[in-house]
mmCIF file of N, CA and C in Angstrom:
data_model
loop_
_atom_site.group_PDB
_atom_site.id
_atom_site.type_symbol
_atom_site.label_atom_id
_atom_site.label_comp_id
_atom_site.label_asym_id
_atom_site.label_seq_id
_atom_site.Cartn_x
_atom_site.Cartn_y
_atom_site.Cartn_z
ATOM 1 N N UNK A 125 -16.226 -25.182 5.875
ATOM 2 C CA UNK A 125 -15.257 -24.189 6.235
ATOM 3 C C UNK A 125 -15.589 -22.872 5.516
ATOM 4 N N UNK A 126 -15.511 -21.807 6.225
ATOM 5 C CA UNK A 126 -15.844 -20.503 5.643
ATOM 6 C C UNK A 126 -14.761 -20.050 4.677
ATOM 7 N N UNK A 127 -15.199 -19.393 3.610
ATOM 8 C CA UNK A 127 -14.257 -18.878 2.628
ATOM 9 C C UNK A 127 -13.466 -17.725 3.227
ATOM 10 N N UNK A 128 -12.188 -17.660 2.870
ATOM 11 C CA UNK A 128 -11.353 -16.571 3.387
ATOM 12 C C UNK A 128 -11.725 -15.294 2.669
ATOM 13 N N UNK A 129 -11.853 -14.243 3.450
ATOM 14 C CA UNK A 129 -12.135 -12.933 2.865
ATOM 15 C C UNK A 129 -10.824 -12.310 2.435
ATOM 16 N N UNK A 130 -10.803 -11.798 1.231
ATOM 17 C CA UNK A 130 -9.607 -11.131 0.712
ATOM 18 C C UNK A 130 -9.477 -9.751 1.342
ATOM 19 N N UNK A 131 -8.275 -9.411 1.817
ATOM 20 C CA UNK A 131 -8.048 -8.096 2.392
ATOM 21 C C UNK A 131 -8.127 -7.054 1.301
ATOM 22 N N UNK A 132 -8.909 -6.020 1.559
ATOM 23 C CA UNK A 132 -9.013 -4.934 0.590
ATOM 24 C C UNK A 132 -7.945 -3.891 0.868
ATOM 25 N N UNK A 133 -7.359 -3.392 -0.210
ATOM 26 C CA UNK A 133 -6.394 -2.315 -0.095
ATOM 27 C C UNK A 133 -7.146 -0.997 0.040
ATOM 28 N N UNK A 134 -6.577 -0.075 0.729
ATOM 29 C CA UNK A 134 -7.184 1.263 0.856
ATOM 30 C C UNK A 134 -6.096 2.296 0.972
ATOM 31 N N UNK A 135 -6.481 3.547 0.745
ATOM 32 C CA UNK A 135 -5.551 4.666 0.855
ATOM 33 C C UNK A 135 -6.032 5.589 1.957
ATOM 34 N N UNK A 136 -5.194 5.801 2.947
ATOM 35 C CA UNK A 136 -5.531 6.738 4.046
ATOM 36 C C UNK A 136 -4.823 8.047 3.773
ATOM 37 N N UNK A 137 -5.519 9.142 3.968
ATOM 38 C CA UNK A 137 -4.953 10.467 3.772
ATOM 39 C C UNK A 137 -4.850 11.183 5.125
ATOM 40 N N UNK A 138 -3.736 11.852 5.329
ATOM 41 C CA UNK A 138 -3.520 12.660 6.511
ATOM 42 C C UNK A 138 -4.420 13.904 6.425
ATOM 43 N N UNK A 139 -5.242 14.114 7.420
ATOM 44 C CA UNK A 139 -6.174 15.240 7.430
ATOM 45 C C UNK A 139 -5.431 16.575 7.378
ATOM 46 N N UNK A 140 -4.293 16.661 8.070
ATOM 47 C CA UNK A 140 -3.491 17.892 8.026
ATOM 48 C C UNK A 140 -3.035 18.191 6.599
ATOM 49 N N UNK A 141 -2.708 17.146 5.868
ATOM 50 C CA UNK A 141 -2.280 17.318 4.489
ATOM 51 C C UNK A 141 -3.454 17.835 3.628
ATOM 52 N N UNK A 142 -4.615 17.252 3.798
ATOM 53 C CA UNK A 142 -5.794 17.661 3.030
ATOM 54 C C UNK A 142 -6.185 19.101 3.332
ATOM 55 N N UNK A 143 -6.007 19.511 4.575
ATOM 56 C CA UNK A 143 -6.367 20.874 4.965
ATOM 57 C C UNK A 143 -5.259 21.900 4.667
ATOM 58 N N UNK A 144 -4.102 21.433 4.218
ATOM 59 C CA UNK A 144 -2.967 22.319 3.985
ATOM 60 C C UNK A 144 -3.219 23.241 2.783
ATOM 61 N N UNK A 145 -2.531 24.382 2.788
ATOM 62 C CA UNK A 145 -2.633 25.330 1.672
ATOM 63 C C UNK A 145 -2.146 24.699 0.388
ATOM 64 N N UNK A 146 -1.122 23.854 0.471
ATOM 65 C CA UNK A 146 -0.574 23.190 -0.731
ATOM 66 C C UNK A 146 -1.610 22.284 -1.368
ATOM 67 N N UNK A 147 -2.286 21.468 -0.562
ATOM 68 C CA UNK A 147 -3.301 20.542 -1.100
ATOM 69 C C UNK A 147 -4.494 21.308 -1.648
ATOM 70 N N UNK A 148 -4.959 22.303 -0.903
ATOM 71 C CA UNK A 148 -6.126 23.081 -1.322
ATOM 72 C C UNK A 148 -5.884 23.834 -2.635
ATOM 73 N N UNK A 149 -4.614 24.118 -2.952
ATOM 74 C CA UNK A 149 -4.263 24.848 -4.158
ATOM 75 C C UNK A 149 -4.154 23.934 -5.392
ATOM 76 N N UNK A 150 -4.150 22.620 -5.198
ATOM 77 C CA UNK A 150 -4.036 21.682 -6.309
ATOM 78 C C UNK A 150 -5.264 21.689 -7.192
ATOM 79 N N UNK A 151 -5.056 21.438 -8.489
ATOM 80 C CA UNK A 151 -6.181 21.276 -9.407
ATOM 81 C C UNK A 151 -6.799 19.902 -9.194
ATOM 82 N N UNK A 152 -7.971 19.702 -9.732
ATOM 83 C CA UNK A 152 -8.639 18.386 -9.630
ATOM 84 C C UNK A 152 -7.827 17.296 -10.276
ATOM 85 N N UNK A 153 -7.184 17.575 -11.429
ATOM 86 C CA UNK A 153 -6.363 16.579 -12.095
ATOM 87 C C UNK A 153 -5.184 16.180 -11.228
ATOM 88 N N UNK A 154 -4.566 17.136 -10.534
ATOM 89 C CA UNK A 154 -3.416 16.838 -9.681
ATOM 90 C C UNK A 154 -3.847 15.981 -8.469
ATOM 91 N N UNK A 155 -4.982 16.287 -7.891
ATOM 92 C CA UNK A 155 -5.482 15.491 -6.753
ATOM 93 C C UNK A 155 -5.769 14.067 -7.207
ATOM 94 N N UNK A 156 -6.393 13.919 -8.350
ATOM 95 C CA UNK A 156 -6.703 12.584 -8.872
ATOM 96 C C UNK A 156 -5.418 11.818 -9.167
ATOM 97 N N UNK A 157 -4.438 12.482 -9.766
ATOM 98 C CA UNK A 157 -3.149 11.825 -10.057
ATOM 99 C C UNK A 157 -2.465 11.404 -8.777
ATOM 100 N N UNK A 158 -2.491 12.239 -7.755
ATOM 101 C CA UNK A 158 -1.879 11.883 -6.483
ATOM 102 C C UNK A 158 -2.499 10.645 -5.876
ATOM 103 N N UNK A 159 -3.796 10.560 -5.930
ATOM 104 C CA UNK A 159 -4.491 9.354 -5.420
ATOM 105 C C UNK A 159 -4.096 8.132 -6.224
ATOM 106 N N UNK A 160 -4.081 8.261 -7.554
ATOM 107 C CA UNK A 160 -3.694 7.134 -8.410
ATOM 108 C C UNK A 160 -2.256 6.702 -8.188
ATOM 109 N N UNK A 161 -1.368 7.649 -7.969
ATOM 110 C CA UNK A 161 0.039 7.300 -7.702
ATOM 111 C C UNK A 161 0.170 6.530 -6.407
ATOM 112 N N UNK A 162 -0.689 6.814 -5.434
ATOM 113 C CA UNK A 162 -0.608 6.104 -4.143
ATOM 114 C C UNK A 162 -0.970 4.629 -4.287
ATOM 115 N N UNK A 163 -1.721 4.283 -5.314
ATOM 116 C CA UNK A 163 -2.058 2.859 -5.522
ATOM 117 C C UNK A 163 -0.832 2.061 -5.953
ATOM 118 N N UNK A 164 0.225 2.736 -6.377
ATOM 119 C CA UNK A 164 1.469 2.075 -6.812
ATOM 120 C C UNK A 164 2.542 2.159 -5.746
ATOM 121 N N UNK A 165 2.240 2.724 -4.585
ATOM 122 C CA UNK A 165 3.262 2.975 -3.541
ATOM 123 C C UNK A 165 3.809 1.660 -2.981
ATOM 124 N N UNK A 166 5.134 1.591 -2.912
ATOM 125 C CA UNK A 166 5.866 0.542 -2.209
ATOM 126 C C UNK A 166 7.005 1.240 -1.463
ATOM 127 N N UNK A 167 7.248 0.843 -0.246
ATOM 128 C CA UNK A 167 8.224 1.552 0.600
ATOM 129 C C UNK A 167 9.647 1.536 0.010
ATOM 130 N N UNK A 168 10.007 0.473 -0.668
ATOM 131 C CA UNK A 168 11.408 0.324 -1.104
ATOM 132 C C UNK A 168 11.639 0.534 -2.604
ATOM 133 N N UNK A 169 10.639 0.969 -3.325
ATOM 134 C CA UNK A 169 10.876 1.252 -4.742
ATOM 135 C C UNK A 169 10.085 2.468 -5.178
ATOM 136 N N UNK A 170 10.712 3.296 -6.027
ATOM 137 C CA UNK A 170 10.001 4.483 -6.512
ATOM 138 C C UNK A 170 8.820 4.101 -7.397
ATOM 139 N N UNK A 171 7.902 5.010 -7.533
ATOM 140 C CA UNK A 171 6.694 4.785 -8.335
ATOM 141 C C UNK A 171 6.981 5.135 -9.791
ATOM 142 N N UNK A 172 6.857 4.158 -10.683
ATOM 143 C CA UNK A 172 7.014 4.430 -12.107
ATOM 144 C C UNK A 172 5.652 4.885 -12.643
ATOM 145 N N UNK A 173 5.610 6.126 -13.108
ATOM 146 C CA UNK A 173 4.335 6.676 -13.602
ATOM 147 C C UNK A 173 4.640 7.654 -14.747
ATOM 148 N N UNK A 174 4.135 7.356 -15.902
ATOM 149 C CA UNK A 174 4.422 8.173 -17.080
ATOM 150 C C UNK A 174 3.315 9.200 -17.340
ATOM 151 N N UNK A 175 3.607 10.161 -18.159
ATOM 152 C CA UNK A 175 2.604 11.156 -18.572
ATOM 153 C C UNK A 175 1.507 10.455 -19.361
ATOM 154 N N UNK A 176 1.894 9.477 -20.187
ATOM 155 C CA UNK A 176 0.896 8.736 -20.998
ATOM 156 C C UNK A 176 -0.074 7.984 -20.087
ATOM 157 N N UNK A 177 0.443 7.336 -19.049
ATOM 158 C CA UNK A 177 -0.414 6.616 -18.110
ATOM 159 C C UNK A 177 -1.319 7.590 -17.362
ATOM 160 N N UNK A 178 -0.757 8.706 -16.930
ATOM 161 C CA UNK A 178 -1.559 9.722 -16.223
ATOM 162 C C UNK A 178 -2.651 10.250 -17.131
ATOM 163 N N UNK A 179 -2.316 10.502 -18.391
ATOM 164 C CA UNK A 179 -3.288 11.000 -19.358
ATOM 165 C C UNK A 179 -4.475 10.032 -19.473
ATOM 166 N N UNK A 180 -4.160 8.745 -19.573
ATOM 167 C CA UNK A 180 -5.172 7.718 -19.727
ATOM 168 C C UNK A 180 -6.030 7.584 -18.445
ATOM 169 N N UNK A 181 -5.365 7.505 -17.288
ATOM 170 C CA UNK A 181 -6.068 7.230 -16.032
ATOM 171 C C UNK A 181 -6.832 8.442 -15.482
ATOM 172 N N UNK A 182 -6.230 9.620 -15.634
ATOM 173 C CA UNK A 182 -6.898 10.848 -15.130
ATOM 174 C C UNK A 182 -8.012 11.267 -16.096
ATOM 175 N N UNK A 183 -7.824 10.945 -17.378
ATOM 176 C CA UNK A 183 -8.815 11.311 -18.378
ATOM 177 C C UNK A 183 -8.658 12.738 -18.838
ATOM 178 N N UNK A 184 -7.429 13.097 -19.197
ATOM 179 C CA UNK A 184 -7.163 14.461 -19.650
ATOM 180 C C UNK A 184 -6.174 14.402 -20.814
ATOM 181 N N UNK A 185 -5.878 15.560 -21.384
ATOM 182 C CA UNK A 185 -4.926 15.610 -22.471
ATOM 183 C C UNK A 185 -3.498 15.528 -21.921
ATOM 184 N N UNK A 186 -2.543 15.311 -22.815
ATOM 185 C CA UNK A 186 -1.132 15.169 -22.426
ATOM 186 C C UNK A 186 -0.623 16.408 -21.677
ATOM 187 N N UNK A 187 -0.971 17.591 -22.145
ATOM 188 C CA UNK A 187 -0.513 18.816 -21.498
ATOM 189 C C UNK A 187 -1.020 18.954 -20.073
ATOM 190 N N UNK A 188 -2.283 18.609 -19.854
ATOM 191 C CA UNK A 188 -2.875 18.662 -18.480
ATOM 192 C C UNK A 188 -2.237 17.612 -17.580
ATOM 193 N N UNK A 189 -1.904 16.438 -18.127
ATOM 194 C CA UNK A 189 -1.254 15.413 -17.318
ATOM 195 C C UNK A 189 0.137 15.892 -16.891
ATOM 196 N N UNK A 190 0.873 16.495 -17.814
ATOM 197 C CA UNK A 190 2.212 17.040 -17.520
ATOM 198 C C UNK A 190 2.099 18.133 -16.460
ATOM 199 N N UNK A 191 1.079 18.976 -16.612
ATOM 200 C CA UNK A 191 0.837 20.062 -15.643
ATOM 201 C C UNK A 191 0.554 19.513 -14.259
ATOM 202 N N UNK A 192 -0.210 18.416 -14.167
ATOM 203 C CA UNK A 192 -0.542 17.804 -12.879
ATOM 204 C C UNK A 192 0.735 17.311 -12.164
ATOM 205 N N UNK A 193 1.654 16.678 -12.929
ATOM 206 C CA UNK A 193 2.928 16.251 -12.347
ATOM 207 C C UNK A 193 3.716 17.468 -11.816
ATOM 208 N N UNK A 194 3.771 18.523 -12.632
ATOM 209 C CA UNK A 194 4.506 19.733 -12.229
ATOM 210 C C UNK A 194 3.922 20.332 -10.961
ATOM 211 N N UNK A 195 2.585 20.354 -10.891
ATOM 212 C CA UNK A 195 1.901 20.892 -9.709
ATOM 213 C C UNK A 195 2.263 20.082 -8.458
ATOM 214 N N UNK A 196 2.161 18.762 -8.570
ATOM 215 C CA UNK A 196 2.458 17.912 -7.418
ATOM 216 C C UNK A 196 3.903 18.073 -6.973
ATOM 217 N N UNK A 197 4.810 18.221 -7.937
ATOM 218 C CA UNK A 197 6.215 18.380 -7.596
ATOM 219 C C UNK A 197 6.472 19.764 -6.972
ATOM 220 N N UNK A 198 5.921 20.808 -7.567
ATOM 221 C CA UNK A 198 6.162 22.167 -7.065
ATOM 222 C C UNK A 198 5.494 22.398 -5.706
ATOM 223 N N UNK A 199 4.419 21.688 -5.411
ATOM 224 C CA UNK A 199 3.735 21.806 -4.118
ATOM 225 C C UNK A 199 4.313 20.887 -3.060
ATOM 226 N N UNK A 200 5.314 20.064 -3.436
ATOM 227 C CA UNK A 200 6.022 19.260 -2.463
ATOM 228 C C UNK A 200 5.397 17.904 -2.148
ATOM 229 N N UNK A 201 4.533 17.390 -2.999
ATOM 230 C CA UNK A 201 3.912 16.087 -2.735
ATOM 231 C C UNK A 201 4.667 14.911 -3.338
ATOM 232 N N UNK A 202 5.398 15.164 -4.437
ATOM 233 C CA UNK A 202 6.205 14.135 -5.084
ATOM 234 C C UNK A 202 7.586 14.690 -5.398
ATOM 235 N N UNK A 203 8.558 13.792 -5.524
ATOM 236 C CA UNK A 203 9.941 14.150 -5.909
ATOM 237 C C UNK A 203 10.393 13.181 -6.980
ATOM 238 N N UNK A 204 11.024 13.715 -8.014
ATOM 239 C CA UNK A 204 11.544 12.870 -9.103
ATOM 240 C C UNK A 204 12.789 12.121 -8.576
ATOM 241 N N UNK A 205 12.773 10.810 -8.781
ATOM 242 C CA UNK A 205 13.893 9.974 -8.357
ATOM 243 C C UNK A 205 14.752 9.567 -9.566
ATOM 244 N N UNK A 206 14.114 9.323 -10.688
ATOM 245 C CA UNK A 206 14.813 8.880 -11.882
ATOM 246 C C UNK A 206 14.067 9.384 -13.109
ATOM 247 N N UNK A 207 14.781 10.081 -13.959
ATOM 248 C CA UNK A 207 14.147 10.623 -15.150
ATOM 249 C C UNK A 207 13.793 9.484 -16.131
ATOM 250 N N UNK A 208 12.759 9.647 -16.863
ATOM 251 C CA UNK A 208 12.342 8.647 -17.838
ATOM 252 C C UNK A 208 13.003 8.854 -19.187
ATOM 253 N N UNK A 209 12.682 7.979 -20.090
ATOM 254 C CA UNK A 209 13.220 8.030 -21.455
ATOM 255 C C UNK A 209 12.149 7.542 -22.406
ATOM 256 N N UNK A 210 11.523 8.484 -23.135
ATOM 257 C CA UNK A 210 10.371 8.138 -24.001
ATOM 258 C C UNK A 210 10.762 7.091 -25.037
ATOM 259 N N UNK A 211 11.911 7.285 -25.703
ATOM 260 C CA UNK A 211 12.304 6.370 -26.788
ATOM 261 C C UNK A 211 12.609 4.961 -26.279
ATOM 262 N N UNK A 212 13.001 4.842 -25.008
ATOM 263 C CA UNK A 212 13.276 3.542 -24.411
ATOM 264 C C UNK A 212 12.072 3.010 -23.625
ATOM 265 N N UNK A 213 10.981 3.747 -23.675
ATOM 266 C CA UNK A 213 9.734 3.400 -22.981
ATOM 267 C C UNK A 213 9.948 3.202 -21.474
ATOM 268 N N UNK A 214 10.725 4.104 -20.881
ATOM 269 C CA UNK A 214 10.937 4.085 -19.428
ATOM 270 C C UNK A 214 10.213 5.269 -18.813
ATOM 271 N N UNK A 215 9.322 4.960 -17.879
ATOM 272 C CA UNK A 215 8.567 6.000 -17.186
ATOM 273 C C UNK A 215 9.448 6.659 -16.131
ATOM 274 N N UNK A 216 9.166 7.905 -15.837
ATOM 275 C CA UNK A 216 9.850 8.594 -14.739
ATOM 276 C C UNK A 216 9.483 7.857 -13.444
ATOM 277 N N UNK A 217 10.416 7.902 -12.496
ATOM 278 C CA UNK A 217 10.172 7.245 -11.177
ATOM 279 C C UNK A 217 10.136 8.321 -10.112
ATOM 280 N N UNK A 218 9.104 8.234 -9.274
ATOM 281 C CA UNK A 218 8.791 9.235 -8.271
ATOM 282 C C UNK A 218 8.748 8.630 -6.881
ATOM 283 N N UNK A 219 8.880 9.501 -5.888
ATOM 284 C CA UNK A 219 8.594 9.083 -4.514
ATOM 285 C C UNK A 219 7.554 10.056 -3.954
ATOM 286 N N UNK A 220 6.730 9.555 -3.057
ATOM 287 C CA UNK A 220 5.743 10.393 -2.364
ATOM 288 C C UNK A 220 6.429 10.972 -1.127
ATOM 289 N N UNK A 221 6.415 12.290 -0.992
ATOM 290 C CA UNK A 221 7.148 12.910 0.130
ATOM 291 C C UNK A 221 6.439 12.719 1.469
ATOM 292 N N UNK A 222 5.183 12.307 1.433
ATOM 293 C CA UNK A 222 4.408 12.126 2.685
ATOM 294 C C UNK A 222 4.355 10.686 3.120
ATOM 295 N N UNK A 223 5.112 9.819 2.485
ATOM 296 C CA UNK A 223 5.192 8.395 2.843
ATOM 297 C C UNK A 223 6.659 8.018 3.083
ATOM 298 N N UNK A 224 6.889 7.031 3.945
ATOM 299 C CA UNK A 224 8.244 6.531 4.170
ATOM 300 C C UNK A 224 8.807 6.015 2.869
ATOM 301 N N UNK A 225 10.143 6.141 2.703
ATOM 302 C CA UNK A 225 10.802 5.629 1.528
ATOM 303 C C UNK A 225 12.212 5.171 1.884
ATOM 304 N N UNK A 226 12.498 3.910 1.593
ATOM 305 C CA UNK A 226 13.803 3.311 1.886
ATOM 306 C C UNK A 226 14.224 3.533 3.357
ATOM 307 N N UNK A 227 13.317 3.253 4.245
ATOM 308 C CA UNK A 227 13.562 3.374 5.693
ATOM 309 C C UNK A 227 13.816 4.784 6.159
ATOM 310 N N UNK A 228 13.485 5.784 5.356
ATOM 311 C CA UNK A 228 13.590 7.183 5.776
ATOM 312 C C UNK A 228 12.176 7.717 6.054
ATOM 313 N N UNK A 229 12.066 8.529 7.047
ATOM 314 C CA UNK A 229 10.786 9.124 7.373
ATOM 315 C C UNK A 229 10.325 10.036 6.247
ATOM 316 N N UNK A 230 9.030 10.310 6.164
ATOM 317 C CA UNK A 230 8.539 11.234 5.129
ATOM 318 C C UNK A 230 9.181 12.612 5.276
ATOM 319 N N UNK A 231 9.493 13.236 4.144
ATOM 320 C CA UNK A 231 10.073 14.589 4.205
ATOM 321 C C UNK A 231 9.010 15.668 4.307
ATOM 322 N N UNK A 232 7.768 15.333 3.965
ATOM 323 C CA UNK A 232 6.615 16.251 4.109
ATOM 324 C C UNK A 232 6.922 17.649 3.566
ATOM 325 N N UNK A 233 7.493 17.705 2.392
ATOM 326 C CA UNK A 233 7.862 18.986 1.781
ATOM 327 C C UNK A 233 6.650 19.880 1.512
ATOM 328 N N UNK A 234 5.498 19.292 1.406
ATOM 329 C CA UNK A 234 4.272 20.050 1.173
ATOM 330 C C UNK A 234 3.988 21.013 2.341
ATOM 331 N N UNK A 235 4.480 20.717 3.525
ATOM 332 C CA UNK A 235 4.243 21.582 4.676
ATOM 333 C C UNK A 235 4.897 22.960 4.486
ATOM 334 N N UNK A 236 5.957 23.027 3.693
ATOM 335 C CA UNK A 236 6.710 24.278 3.514
ATOM 336 C C UNK A 236 6.209 25.110 2.331
ATOM 337 N N UNK A 237 5.254 24.593 1.585
ATOM 338 C CA UNK A 237 4.768 25.298 0.395
ATOM 339 C C UNK A 237 4.013 26.565 0.762
ATOM 340 N N UNK A 238 4.303 27.646 0.064
ATOM 341 C CA UNK A 238 3.589 28.919 0.271
ATOM 342 C C UNK A 238 3.058 29.405 -1.071
ATOM 343 N N UNK A 239 1.840 29.938 -1.100
ATOM 344 C CA UNK A 239 1.319 30.457 -2.362
ATOM 345 C C UNK A 239 2.142 31.640 -2.851
ATOM 346 N N UNK A 240 2.298 31.737 -4.151
ATOM 347 C CA UNK A 240 3.017 32.896 -4.712
ATOM 348 C C UNK A 240 2.057 34.039 -4.908
ATOM 349 N N UNK A 241 2.551 35.238 -4.675
ATOM 350 C CA UNK A 241 1.709 36.445 -4.799
ATOM 351 C C UNK A 241 1.523 36.831 -6.223
#
């Protein structure tokens, strides 16, 4: 009997999103963080992702990791669902605006982003 092949997980990106002004304006750290956050995506639960984890996985300093989160939020790719608590070791919880969440269609807030002059 042939061995069962394990299904591989993958991340598909919307080409319109990649070509958008909002995505093109992101720093490399923010793009990398966005991809990493997608590996934690579940339709019915927010993504728990801390600055410490981002710092470790992206390979940058704490300030740059914090900046990447701010960029993704200000450009409309992520939204804060629940604030974290460092002393209680609770990571902030986020949702991806370009993915379904709790049976709601994506809000695609990144489509409305405009560069500041």
